[in-house]
Amino acid sequence: MRHIPARSPSTASTRAAAHRAMALAALRADSSLSTRLRRYNDHMAKARALEAQEVAL
């Protein structure tokens, strides 16, 4: 029998913080402005959705 390592539970607030960090990193990336802005907006939308989901629980 093979042992599958357990992952630590990821709370919505932890994931939201990670997406906010990725959003800020996207702004500093070495890519075009439109790409950086799209990535930033995508990550911030995910962070906001996770925060809203946490509030609704």
PDB file of C-alpha atoms in Angstrom:
ATOM      1  CA  MET A   1       0.000   0.000   0.000  1.00  0.00           C
ATOM      2  CA  ARG A   2       1.351   3.368  -0.991  1.00  0.00           C
ATOM      3  CA  HIS A   3       1.209   6.282   1.430  1.00  0.00           C
ATOM      4  CA  ILE A   4      -0.147   9.541   0.022  1.00  0.00           C
ATOM      5  CA  PRO A   5       1.111  12.532   1.989  1.00  0.00           C
ATOM      6  CA  ALA A   6      -1.605  14.692   3.472  1.00  0.00           C
ATOM      7  CA  ARG A   7      -1.774  18.316   2.402  1.00  0.00           C
ATOM      8  CA  SER A   8      -2.423  20.939   4.993  1.00  0.00           C
ATOM      9  CA  PRO A   9      -5.884  22.402   4.642  1.00  0.00           C
ATOM     10  CA  SER A  10      -5.947  25.626   2.690  1.00  0.00           C
ATOM     11  CA  THR A  11      -8.365  28.168   4.043  1.00  0.00           C
ATOM     12  CA  ALA A  12     -10.040  30.665   1.780  1.00  0.00           C
ATOM     13  CA  SER A  13      -8.250  33.554   3.492  1.00  0.00           C
ATOM     14  CA  THR A  14      -4.849  31.914   2.923  1.00  0.00           C
ATOM     15  CA  ARG A  15      -5.637  31.343  -0.727  1.00  0.00           C
ATOM     16  CA  ALA A  16      -6.959  34.898  -1.071  1.00  0.00           C
ATOM     17  CA  ALA A  17      -3.722  36.257   0.395  1.00  0.00           C
ATOM     18  CA  ALA A  18      -1.755  34.137  -2.068  1.00  0.00           C
ATOM     19  CA  HIS A  19      -3.773  35.529  -4.984  1.00  0.00           C
ATOM     20  CA  ARG A  20      -3.204  39.090  -3.757  1.00  0.00           C
ATOM     21  CA  ALA A  21       0.535  38.390  -3.650  1.00  0.00           C
ATOM     22  CA  MET A  22       0.418  36.918  -7.162  1.00  0.00           C
ATOM     23  CA  ALA A  23      -1.501  39.992  -8.340  1.00  0.00           C
ATOM     24  CA  LEU A  24       1.210  42.310  -7.065  1.00  0.00           C
ATOM     25  CA  ALA A  25       3.894  40.091  -8.589  1.00  0.00           C
ATOM     26  CA  ALA A  26       2.058  40.246 -11.906  1.00  0.00           C
ATOM     27  CA  LEU A  27       2.386  44.035 -11.899  1.00  0.00           C
ATOM     28  CA  ARG A  28       6.160  43.754 -11.502  1.00  0.00           C
ATOM     29  CA  ALA A  29       6.597  41.026 -14.125  1.00  0.00           C
ATOM     30  CA  ASP A  30       8.627  41.544 -17.263  1.00  0.00           C
ATOM     31  CA  SER A  31       5.744  41.470 -19.750  1.00  0.00           C
ATOM     32  CA  SER A  32       3.572  43.895 -21.634  1.00  0.00           C
ATOM     33  CA  LEU A  33       1.329  46.277 -19.751  1.00  0.00           C
ATOM     34  CA  SER A  34      -1.842  44.628 -21.031  1.00  0.00           C
ATOM     35  CA  THR A  35      -0.633  41.188 -19.901  1.00  0.00           C
ATOM     36  CA  ARG A  36       0.378  42.479 -16.470  1.00  0.00           C
ATOM     37  CA  LEU A  37      -2.969  44.231 -16.009  1.00  0.00           C
ATOM     38  CA  ARG A  38      -4.940  41.159 -17.123  1.00  0.00           C
ATOM     39  CA  ARG A  39      -3.030  38.912 -14.715  1.00  0.00           C
ATOM     40  CA  TYR A  40      -3.461  41.419 -11.890  1.00  0.00           C
ATOM     41  CA  ASN A  41      -7.218  41.687 -12.496  1.00  0.00           C
ATOM     42  CA  ASP A  42      -7.607  37.896 -12.752  1.00  0.00           C
ATOM     43  CA  HIS A  43      -5.827  37.275  -9.445  1.00  0.00           C
ATOM     44  CA  MET A  44      -7.643  40.086  -7.647  1.00  0.00           C
ATOM     45  CA  ALA A  45     -10.999  38.773  -8.874  1.00  0.00           C
ATOM     46  CA  LYS A  46     -10.134  35.337  -7.473  1.00  0.00           C
ATOM     47  CA  ALA A  47      -9.029  36.884  -4.177  1.00  0.00           C
ATOM     48  CA  ARG A  48     -12.254  38.882  -3.886  1.00  0.00           C
ATOM     49  CA  ALA A  49     -14.342  35.800  -4.690  1.00  0.00           C
ATOM     50  CA  LEU A  50     -12.559  33.757  -2.026  1.00  0.00           C
ATOM     51  CA  GLU A  51     -13.055  36.515   0.543  1.00  0.00           C
ATOM     52  CA  ALA A  52     -16.748  36.752  -0.332  1.00  0.00           C
ATOM     53  CA  GLN A  53     -17.057  32.985  -0.058  1.00  0.00           C
ATOM     54  CA  GLU A  54     -15.485  33.079   3.399  1.00  0.00           C
ATOM     55  CA  VAL A  55     -17.854  35.822   4.568  1.00  0.00           C
ATOM     56  CA  ALA A  56     -20.864  33.872   3.280  1.00  0.00           C
ATOM     57  CA  LEU A  57     -19.925  30.805   5.366  1.00  0.00           C
TER      58      LEU A  57
END
